[in-house]
CSV table of N, CA and C in Angstrom, one decimal:
chain,number,residue,atom,x,y,z
A,1,TRP,N,109.4,132.2,82.4
A,1,TRP,CA,108.2,131.9,82.6
A,1,TRP,C,108.6,131.1,84.0
A,2,ARG,N,107.9,131.4,84.7
A,2,ARG,CA,107.5,130.5,86.2
A,2,ARG,C,106.2,130.6,86.9
A,3,LEU,N,105.4,129.4,87.3
A,3,LEU,CA,104.4,129.7,87.9
A,3,LEU,C,104.7,129.3,89.1
A,4,ASP,N,103.7,130.5,89.8
A,4,ASP,CA,104.1,130.3,91.2
A,4,ASP,C,102.6,129.6,92.0
A,5,GLY,N,102.9,128.4,92.6
A,5,GLY,CA,101.4,128.2,93.6
A,5,GLY,C,101.0,127.3,92.4
A,6,PRO,N,99.6,126.1,92.5
A,6,PRO,CA,99.5,125.2,92.0
A,6,PRO,C,99.0,125.6,90.6
A,7,LEU,N,98.8,124.9,89.4
A,7,LEU,CA,98.2,125.0,88.3
A,7,LEU,C,96.7,125.2,88.4
A,8,PRO,N,95.9,125.8,88.0
A,8,PRO,CA,94.7,125.9,88.2
A,8,PRO,C,93.7,125.2,87.0
A,9,VAL,N,92.8,124.0,87.7
A,9,VAL,CA,92.4,123.4,87.1
A,9,VAL,C,91.1,123.6,86.5
A,10,SER,N,90.2,123.3,85.4
A,10,SER,CA,88.8,123.6,85.4
A,10,SER,C,87.9,122.6,85.7
A,11,ASP,N,86.8,123.2,86.7
A,11,ASP,CA,86.0,122.3,87.0
A,11,ASP,C,85.2,121.0,86.0
A,12,ARG,N,85.6,121.0,84.8
A,12,ARG,CA,85.2,120.5,83.9
A,12,ARG,C,86.2,119.1,83.9
A,13,LEU,N,87.4,119.5,84.0
A,13,LEU,CA,88.4,118.7,83.8
A,13,LEU,C,88.5,117.7,85.1
A,14,ILE,N,88.0,118.2,86.4
A,14,ILE,CA,87.7,117.4,87.3
A,14,ILE,C,87.3,116.8,87.5
A,15,ASP,N,85.5,117.2,87.1
A,15,ASP,CA,84.6,116.3,86.5
A,15,ASP,C,84.9,115.0,86.0
A,16,ALA,N,86.0,114.9,85.1
A,16,ALA,CA,85.8,113.7,83.7
A,16,ALA,C,86.7,113.0,84.5
A,17,VAL,N,88.1,113.6,85.4
A,17,VAL,CA,88.5,112.9,86.0
A,17,VAL,C,87.8,112.0,87.1
A,18,GLN,N,87.1,112.5,88.0
A,18,GLN,CA,86.2,112.0,89.1
A,18,GLN,C,85.3,110.7,88.4
A,19,ARG,N,84.7,111.1,86.9
A,19,ARG,CA,84.0,110.1,86.5
A,19,ARG,C,84.8,108.9,86.2
A,20,ARG,N,85.7,109.3,86.0
A,20,ARG,CA,87.2,107.7,85.4
A,20,ARG,C,87.6,107.1,86.5
A,21,ILE,N,87.2,107.6,87.5
A,21,ILE,CA,87.4,106.5,88.8
A,21,ILE,C,86.3,106.8,89.6
A,22,ALA,N,85.0,107.2,89.3
A,22,ALA,CA,83.8,106.7,89.7
A,22,ALA,C,83.0,105.1,90.2
A,23,GLY,N,83.9,104.4,89.2
A,23,GLY,CA,83.3,102.9,89.2
A,23,GLY,C,83.9,102.1,89.7
A,24,VAL,N,85.1,102.6,90.3
A,24,VAL,CA,86.4,102.1,90.9
A,24,VAL,C,85.8,101.6,92.4
A,25,GLU,N,85.8,99.9,92.9
A,25,GLU,CA,85.6,100.0,93.9
A,25,GLU,C,86.4,98.7,94.8
A,26,GLY,N,85.9,98.9,96.1
A,26,GLY,CA,86.7,97.6,96.7
A,26,GLY,C,87.8,97.5,96.6
A,27,SER,N,88.2,96.0,96.5
A,27,SER,CA,89.7,96.1,96.4
A,27,SER,C,90.3,96.7,95.2
A,28,ARG,N,89.8,96.9,94.7
A,28,ARG,CA,90.1,97.7,92.9
A,28,ARG,C,91.0,99.2,93.9
A,29,LEU,N,89.7,99.6,94.2
A,29,LEU,CA,89.7,100.8,94.9
A,29,LEU,C,90.9,101.1,96.0
A,30,GLY,N,90.5,99.8,96.7
A,30,GLY,CA,92.2,100.0,97.7
A,30,GLY,C,93.7,99.9,97.2
A,31,ALA,N,93.5,99.2,96.4
A,31,ALA,CA,94.6,98.9,95.4
A,31,ALA,C,95.1,100.4,94.4
A,32,LEU,N,94.3,101.0,94.0
A,32,LEU,CA,94.3,102.4,93.5
A,32,LEU,C,95.1,103.3,94.6
A,33,ARG,N,94.4,103.4,95.4
A,33,ARG,CA,95.0,104.7,96.4
A,33,ARG,C,96.1,104.1,97.5
A,34,ALA,N,96.4,102.8,96.8
A,34,ALA,CA,97.8,102.5,97.6
A,34,ALA,C,98.6,102.7,96.8
A,35,VAL,N,98.5,102.3,95.5
A,35,VAL,CA,99.5,103.1,94.5
A,35,VAL,C,99.9,104.7,94.5
A,36,ALA,N,98.4,105.5,94.4
A,36,ALA,CA,98.6,106.7,94.5
A,36,ALA,C,99.4,107.5,96.0
A,37,ILE,N,99.2,106.4,96.9
A,37,ILE,CA,100.0,107.3,98.1
A,37,ILE,C,101.9,106.8,97.9
A,38,GLY,N,101.4,105.3,97.6
A,38,GLY,CA,102.9,104.9,97.3
A,38,GLY,C,103.7,105.0,96.0
A,39,ALA,N,103.2,105.9,95.2
A,39,ALA,CA,104.2,105.7,94.0
A,39,ALA,C,105.2,106.5,93.6
A,40,PRO,N,106.0,105.8,93.0
A,40,PRO,CA,106.4,104.8,92.4
A,40,PRO,C,106.5,103.7,93.2
A,41,LEU,N,105.7,102.6,93.4
A,41,LEU,CA,105.3,101.5,94.1
A,41,LEU,C,106.2,100.5,93.6
A,42,PRO,N,107.1,100.1,94.3
A,42,PRO,CA,107.8,98.9,93.6
A,42,PRO,C,106.7,97.6,93.7
A,43,LEU,N,106.6,96.9,92.3
A,43,LEU,CA,105.5,95.8,91.4
A,43,LEU,C,105.2,95.2,92.9
A,44,ASP,N,106.7,94.7,93.4
A,44,ASP,CA,106.6,93.6,94.6
A,44,ASP,C,105.6,94.3,95.7
A,45,ALA,N,105.6,95.2,95.9
A,45,ALA,CA,105.1,95.7,97.2
A,45,ALA,C,103.9,95.7,96.7
A,46,ALA,N,103.4,96.7,95.6
A,46,ALA,CA,101.9,96.4,95.3
A,46,ALA,C,101.2,94.8,95.0
A,47,LEU,N,102.3,94.0,94.6
A,47,LEU,CA,101.5,92.7,94.6
A,47,LEU,C,101.4,91.7,95.7
A,48,ALA,N,102.1,92.9,97.1
A,48,ALA,CA,101.8,92.2,98.6
A,48,ALA,C,100.3,92.6,98.8
A,49,ILE,N,99.7,93.6,98.5
A,49,ILE,CA,98.9,94.2,99.1
A,49,ILE,C,97.8,94.2,98.4
A,50,ALA,N,97.9,93.4,96.7
A,50,ALA,CA,96.7,93.7,96.0
A,50,ALA,C,97.1,92.5,94.8
A,51,ALA,N,95.9,91.6,94.4
A,51,ALA,CA,96.1,90.6,93.8
A,51,ALA,C,96.4,91.2,92.2
A,52,THR,N,97.0,90.1,91.5
A,52,THR,CA,97.6,90.4,90.2
A,52,THR,C,96.4,90.6,89.3
A,53,ASP,N,95.4,90.1,89.6
A,53,ASP,CA,94.3,90.5,88.6
A,53,ASP,C,93.7,91.9,88.9
A,54,VAL,N,93.8,92.2,90.4
A,54,VAL,CA,92.9,93.7,90.5
A,54,VAL,C,93.9,94.6,90.2
A,55,LEU,N,95.3,94.1,89.9
A,55,LEU,CA,96.4,95.5,89.2
A,55,LEU,C,96.4,95.4,87.6
A,56,ARG,N,95.9,94.2,87.4
A,56,ARG,CA,96.0,94.2,85.5
A,56,ARG,C,94.5,95.0,85.1
A,57,ASP,N,93.3,94.8,86.1
A,57,ASP,CA,92.5,95.5,85.7
A,57,ASP,C,92.7,96.9,85.8
A,58,LEU,N,92.9,97.5,87.2
A,58,LEU,CA,93.3,98.8,86.7
A,58,LEU,C,94.5,99.2,85.8
A,59,GLU,N,95.4,98.7,85.5
A,59,GLU,CA,96.0,99.0,84.2
A,59,GLU,C,95.3,99.1,83.1
A,60,SER,N,94.5,97.7,83.0
A,60,SER,CA,93.6,97.9,81.8
A,60,SER,C,92.7,99.1,81.5
A,61,ALA,N,92.4,99.3,82.6
A,61,ALA,CA,91.4,100.5,82.6
A,61,ALA,C,91.9,101.9,82.4
A,62,GLY,N,93.7,102.1,82.5
A,62,GLY,CA,94.5,103.0,82.3
A,62,GLY,C,94.4,104.1,83.2
A,63,LEU,N,94.1,103.2,84.9
A,63,LEU,CA,94.3,104.2,85.8
A,63,LEU,C,95.7,104.0,86.4
A,64,ILE,N,96.5,102.7,86.2
A,64,ILE,CA,97.9,102.8,86.6
A,64,ILE,C,98.8,102.1,85.5
A,65,VAL,N,99.8,102.5,85.9
A,65,VAL,CA,100.9,101.9,84.4
A,65,VAL,C,101.8,101.3,85.4
A,66,THR,N,102.6,100.1,84.9
A,66,THR,CA,104.1,99.2,85.3
A,66,THR,C,105.2,99.9,84.4
A,67,ASP,N,106.1,99.9,84.8
A,67,ASP,CA,107.3,100.7,84.4
A,67,ASP,C,108.3,100.3,84.8
A,68,SER,N,109.5,100.5,84.9
A,68,SER,CA,110.7,100.3,85.4
A,68,SER,C,111.2,101.5,86.1
A,69,VAL,N,111.3,101.3,87.4
A,69,VAL,CA,112.4,102.8,87.9
A,69,VAL,C,113.8,102.1,88.3
A,70,GLY,N,115.0,102.3,87.6
A,70,GLY,CA,116.1,101.8,87.6
A,70,GLY,C,115.9,100.6,86.9
A,71,ALA,N,116.6,99.3,87.8
A,71,ALA,CA,116.1,97.7,87.0
A,71,ALA,C,115.1,97.4,87.6
A,72,ARG,N,114.3,98.0,88.8
A,72,ARG,CA,113.0,96.7,89.3
A,72,ARG,C,111.9,97.7,88.4
A,73,PRO,N,111.1,96.9,88.6
A,73,PRO,CA,109.9,97.5,87.7
A,73,PRO,C,108.6,98.1,88.9
A,74,HIS,N,107.8,99.0,89.1
A,74,HIS,CA,107.0,99.6,90.0
A,74,HIS,C,105.8,100.1,89.2
A,75,ALA,N,104.7,100.4,90.0
A,75,ALA,CA,103.0,100.6,89.5
A,75,ALA,C,103.4,102.1,89.9
A,76,ARG,N,102.5,103.1,88.9
A,76,ARG,CA,102.3,104.3,89.4
A,76,ARG,C,101.1,104.5,89.0
A,77,ILE,N,100.6,105.7,89.2
A,77,ILE,CA,99.0,106.3,88.8
A,77,ILE,C,99.6,106.4,87.2
A,78,ALA,N,98.8,106.6,86.4
A,78,ALA,CA,98.5,107.1,85.0
A,78,ALA,C,98.5,108.1,84.4
A,79,HIS,N,97.7,109.0,85.4
A,79,HIS,CA,98.1,110.7,84.9
A,79,HIS,C,98.5,111.2,86.4
A,80,PRO,N,98.8,112.4,86.8
A,80,PRO,CA,98.8,112.9,88.0
A,80,PRO,C,97.4,113.6,88.4
A,81,LEU,N,96.5,113.8,87.2
A,81,LEU,CA,95.6,114.0,87.9
A,81,LEU,C,94.7,113.1,88.6
A,82,VAL,N,94.5,112.1,88.2
A,82,VAL,CA,94.0,110.9,88.2
A,82,VAL,C,94.8,110.5,90.2
A,83,GLY,N,95.7,110.7,90.3
A,83,GLY,CA,96.5,110.7,91.4
A,83,GLY,C,95.8,111.2,92.6
A,84,GLU,N,95.7,112.6,92.2
A,84,GLU,CA,95.0,114.2,92.7
A,84,GLU,C,93.8,113.6,93.3
A,85,ALA,N,93.2,113.2,92.6
A,85,ALA,CA,91.4,112.9,92.8
A,85,ALA,C,91.6,111.6,93.4
A,86,VAL,N,92.1,110.7,93.2
A,86,VAL,CA,92.2,109.6,94.2
A,86,VAL,C,92.8,109.9,95.8
A,87,GLU,N,93.9,110.9,96.0
A,87,GLU,CA,94.5,111.1,97.0
A,87,GLU,C,93.8,111.9,97.6
A,88,ALA,N,92.6,112.7,97.2
A,88,ALA,CA,91.8,114.0,97.7
A,88,ALA,C,90.8,113.1,98.2
A,89,ALA,N,90.3,112.0,97.7
A,89,ALA,CA,89.3,111.1,98.3
A,89,ALA,C,89.4,110.3,99.7
A,90,ILE,N,90.9,110.5,100.1
A,90,ILE,CA,91.5,109.6,100.8
A,90,ILE,C,91.5,110.0,102.3
A,91,THR,N,90.8,109.6,103.3
A,91,THR,CA,90.2,110.2,104.6
A,91,THR,C,91.7,109.9,105.4
A,92,PRO,N,92.1,111.1,106.5
A,92,PRO,CA,93.1,110.7,107.0
A,92,PRO,C,93.2,109.3,107.9
A,93,LEU,N,92.0,109.1,108.3
A,93,LEU,CA,92.4,107.4,109.0
A,93,LEU,C,92.5,106.5,107.8
A,94,GLU,N,92.0,106.6,106.5
A,94,GLU,CA,92.5,105.5,105.7
A,94,GLU,C,93.6,105.8,105.3
A,95,ARG,N,94.5,106.9,105.2
A,95,ARG,CA,95.7,107.3,104.9
A,95,ARG,C,96.8,106.8,105.8
A,96,ARG,N,96.4,107.1,107.3
A,96,ARG,CA,97.2,106.7,108.1
A,96,ARG,C,97.4,104.7,108.1
A,97,ALA,N,96.6,104.4,108.1
A,97,ALA,CA,96.0,103.1,107.4
A,97,ALA,C,96.8,102.4,106.4
A,98,LEU,N,96.9,102.9,105.2
A,98,LEU,CA,97.8,102.7,103.9
A,98,LEU,C,99.6,103.0,104.2
A,99,VAL,N,99.4,104.0,104.9
A,99,VAL,CA,100.9,104.6,104.9
A,99,VAL,C,101.2,103.5,106.0
A,100,THR,N,101.0,103.2,106.7
A,100,THR,CA,101.5,102.2,108.0
A,100,THR,C,101.7,100.8,106.9
A,101,VAL,N,101.0,100.0,106.1
A,101,VAL,CA,101.2,99.0,105.7
A,101,VAL,C,102.1,99.3,104.7
A,102,LEU,N,101.8,100.3,103.3
A,102,LEU,CA,103.0,100.4,102.6
A,102,LEU,C,104.3,100.6,102.9
A,103,ALA,N,104.2,101.4,104.5
A,103,ALA,CA,106.0,101.3,105.1
A,103,ALA,C,106.4,99.9,105.5
A,104,GLU,N,105.6,99.7,105.8
A,104,GLU,CA,106.0,97.6,106.0
A,104,GLU,C,106.2,97.6,105.2
A,105,VAL,N,105.5,97.5,103.9
A,105,VAL,CA,106.0,96.2,102.9
A,105,VAL,C,107.3,96.8,101.5
A,106,VAL,N,107.5,98.2,101.8
A,106,VAL,CA,108.4,98.9,101.5
A,106,VAL,C,110.1,99.2,102.1
A,107,ASP,N,109.7,98.5,103.1
A,107,ASP,CA,111.2,98.3,104.0
A,107,ASP,C,111.2,100.0,104.3
A,108,ALA,N,110.3,100.6,104.5
A,108,ALA,CA,110.5,101.9,104.7
A,108,ALA,C,112.0,102.5,105.5
A,109,ASP,N,112.0,101.7,106.8
A,109,ASP,CA,113.2,102.1,107.4
A,109,ASP,C,114.5,101.5,106.9
A,110,ASP,N,114.6,101.1,105.8
A,110,ASP,CA,115.8,100.4,105.1
A,110,ASP,C,117.2,102.0,104.7
A,111,LEU,N,118.1,102.2,106.0
A,111,LEU,CA,118.8,103.1,105.9
A,111,LEU,C,119.8,103.8,104.8
A,112,SER,N,120.2,102.3,104.3
A,112,SER,CA,120.8,101.9,103.1
A,112,SER,C,120.5,102.9,101.6
A,113,GLN,N,119.0,103.2,101.9
A,113,GLN,CA,118.7,103.6,100.9
A,113,GLN,C,118.3,105.4,101.4
A,114,PRO,N,118.9,106.5,101.7
A,114,PRO,CA,118.2,107.5,102.1
A,114,PRO,C,116.7,108.2,101.3
A,115,ASP,N,117.0,108.1,100.7
A,115,ASP,CA,116.0,108.8,99.3
A,115,ASP,C,114.7,108.3,99.6
A,116,LYS,N,114.6,106.7,100.0
A,116,LYS,CA,113.5,105.8,100.6
A,116,LYS,C,113.2,106.4,101.9
A,117,ALA,N,114.2,106.4,102.8
A,117,ALA,CA,114.1,106.5,104.0
A,117,ALA,C,113.5,108.1,104.5
A,118,LEU,N,114.0,109.0,103.5
A,118,LEU,CA,113.4,110.7,103.9
A,118,LEU,C,111.8,110.6,103.4
A,119,ARG,N,111.7,109.6,102.1
A,119,ARG,CA,110.1,109.9,101.3
A,119,ARG,C,109.2,109.4,102.3
A,120,TRP,N,109.6,108.0,102.8
A,120,TRP,CA,108.6,107.0,103.9
A,120,TRP,C,108.5,108.1,105.2
A,121,ALA,N,109.7,108.6,105.7
A,121,ALA,CA,109.7,109.3,107.2
A,121,ALA,C,108.3,110.7,107.0
A,122,VAL,N,108.6,111.2,106.4
A,122,VAL,CA,107.6,112.6,105.9
A,122,VAL,C,106.3,111.8,105.4
A,123,GLN,N,106.0,110.7,105.0
A,123,GLN,CA,104.7,110.1,104.4
A,123,GLN,C,104.3,109.7,105.9
A,124,ARG,N,104.8,109.3,106.4
A,124,ARG,CA,104.3,108.5,107.5
A,124,ARG,C,104.3,110.0,109.1
A,125,LEU,N,105.1,110.5,108.9
A,125,LEU,CA,104.8,112.1,110.0
A,125,LEU,C,103.7,112.9,109.3
A,126,ASP,N,103.2,112.7,108.1
A,126,ASP,CA,102.1,113.5,107.3
A,126,ASP,C,100.8,112.6,107.8
A,127,ALA,N,100.7,111.2,108.4
A,127,ALA,CA,99.7,110.7,108.4
A,127,ALA,C,99.5,110.1,109.6
A,128,GLY,N,100.7,111.0,110.6
A,128,GLY,CA,100.4,110.6,112.5
A,128,GLY,C,100.6,109.3,112.5
A,129,VAL,N,101.8,108.4,111.9
A,129,VAL,CA,102.4,107.1,112.1
A,129,VAL,C,103.3,107.4,113.2
A,130,ALA,N,104.1,106.6,113.8
A,130,ALA,CA,105.2,106.6,114.5
A,130,ALA,C,106.2,106.4,113.4
A,131,VAL,N,107.5,107.1,113.6
A,131,VAL,CA,108.6,106.5,112.9
A,131,VAL,C,110.1,106.2,113.6
A,132,PRO,N,110.6,105.3,113.5
A,132,PRO,CA,111.8,105.1,114.6
A,132,PRO,C,112.5,106.1,114.2
A,133,ALA,N,113.4,106.6,115.5
A,133,ALA,CA,114.1,107.9,115.3
A,133,ALA,C,115.1,108.0,114.8
A,134,ALA,N,115.9,106.6,114.6
A,134,ALA,CA,117.1,106.1,113.6
A,134,ALA,C,116.9,107.0,112.1
A,135,THR,N,115.6,106.6,111.7
A,135,THR,CA,114.9,106.6,110.4
A,135,THR,C,114.9,108.2,110.4
A,136,LEU,N,114.0,109.0,111.4
A,136,LEU,CA,114.2,110.1,111.1
A,136,LEU,C,115.4,110.7,111.4
A,137,SER,N,116.4,110.6,112.3
A,137,SER,CA,117.9,110.8,112.2
A,137,SER,C,118.2,111.0,110.7
A,138,ALA,N,118.3,109.5,110.4
A,138,ALA,CA,118.8,110.0,108.4
A,138,ALA,C,118.1,110.3,107.8
A,139,ALA,N,116.4,110.3,107.7
A,139,ALA,CA,116.1,111.2,107.0
A,139,ALA,C,116.4,112.5,107.0
A,140,SER,N,116.5,113.1,108.4
A,140,SER,CA,116.7,114.7,108.3
A,140,SER,C,118.0,114.9,107.5
A,141,ALA,N,119.0,113.9,107.9
A,141,ALA,CA,120.6,114.0,107.3
A,141,ALA,C,120.3,114.2,105.5
A,142,HIS,N,119.7,113.2,105.3
A,142,HIS,CA,119.7,113.3,104.1
A,142,HIS,C,119.4,114.4,103.5
A,143,ALA,N,118.0,115.0,103.7
A,143,ALA,CA,117.5,116.3,103.3
A,143,ALA,C,118.6,117.3,103.3
A,144,PHE,N,119.2,116.9,104.4
A,144,PHE,CA,120.0,118.6,104.8
A,144,PHE,C,121.2,118.4,103.6
A,145,SER,N,121.5,117.0,103.2
A,145,SER,CA,122.6,117.3,102.7
A,145,SER,C,122.2,117.3,101.1
A,146,LEU,N,121.0,117.4,100.6
A,146,LEU,CA,120.4,117.8,99.8
A,146,LEU,C,120.4,119.0,99.6
A,147,LEU,N,120.5,120.3,100.4
A,147,LEU,CA,120.1,121.1,101.0
A,147,LEU,C,118.8,121.7,100.8
A,148,GLU,N,117.7,120.9,101.1
A,148,GLU,CA,116.6,121.0,101.6
A,148,GLU,C,116.2,121.3,103.3
A,149,HIS,N,117.1,122.3,103.6
A,149,HIS,CA,116.8,122.9,105.2
A,149,HIS,C,115.7,122.6,105.5
A,150,PRO,N,114.6,123.3,105.1
A,150,PRO,CA,112.7,123.3,105.9
A,150,PRO,C,112.6,121.9,105.8
A,151,LEU,N,112.6,120.7,104.8
A,151,LEU,CA,112.4,119.7,105.0
A,151,LEU,C,113.1,119.0,105.9
A,152,ALA,N,114.5,119.0,106.2
A,152,ALA,CA,115.2,118.5,107.3
A,152,ALA,C,114.7,118.8,108.5
A,153,GLU,N,114.3,120.0,108.8
A,153,GLU,CA,114.1,120.4,110.0
A,153,GLU,C,113.0,119.4,110.7
A,154,ARG,N,111.9,118.6,110.1
A,154,ARG,CA,110.7,118.2,110.6
A,154,ARG,C,111.4,116.9,111.4
A,155,PRO,N,112.1,116.3,110.4
A,155,PRO,CA,112.0,114.9,111.0
A,155,PRO,C,113.3,114.9,111.8
A,156,ALA,N,114.2,116.1,112.0
A,156,ALA,CA,114.7,115.9,112.9
A,156,ALA,C,114.3,116.8,114.4
A,157,ARG,N,113.4,117.5,114.4
A,157,ARG,CA,112.7,117.7,115.4
A,157,ARG,C,111.9,116.9,116.1
A,158,GLU,N,111.5,115.8,115.3
A,158,GLU,CA,110.3,114.9,115.8
A,158,GLU,C,111.7,113.8,116.4
A,159,ALA,N,112.6,113.7,115.7
A,159,ALA,CA,113.6,112.7,116.1
A,159,ALA,C,114.6,112.8,117.6
A,160,ILE,N,114.3,114.5,117.8
A,160,ILE,CA,114.8,115.0,119.1
A,160,ILE,C,113.4,114.8,120.2
A,161,ALA,N,112.6,115.0,119.8
A,161,ALA,CA,111.4,114.3,120.6
A,161,ALA,C,110.8,113.1,121.0
A,162,ALA,N,111.5,112.1,119.9
A,162,ALA,CA,111.5,111.0,120.2
A,162,ALA,C,112.3,110.1,120.9
């Protein structure tokens, strides 16, 4: 069995998720949006953009969880539907600003970590944020090595144009 396309979600479920995040405002909403975009977001990066009590409140509310990815603690959205609802509400300008800040905080141009360079190169391209040519080249090469040829094409074209 194989599903082609997105999993259909009922309107009642969407309403329930939106009600769950409706009361999140201010710095908590900003932190929730950052975690949704950056997930899994290294905990030190999350703490660089949000206060400990803000992240603790989001975790207590069941909106984010902290766990380890490898040896490092990370923050991520507790449920994929919450992440989708949060990301759907982010305007293009907000996304651009968040991606810019997050890319700087997570050192997105660290070419010693090709998965991270690829991920953040695509995030920045999607948000309309400039990406250094060296990062684009490394991201394209890494995607190509993974046999993800369509994914490799975009950063390669952007690197050539840079």
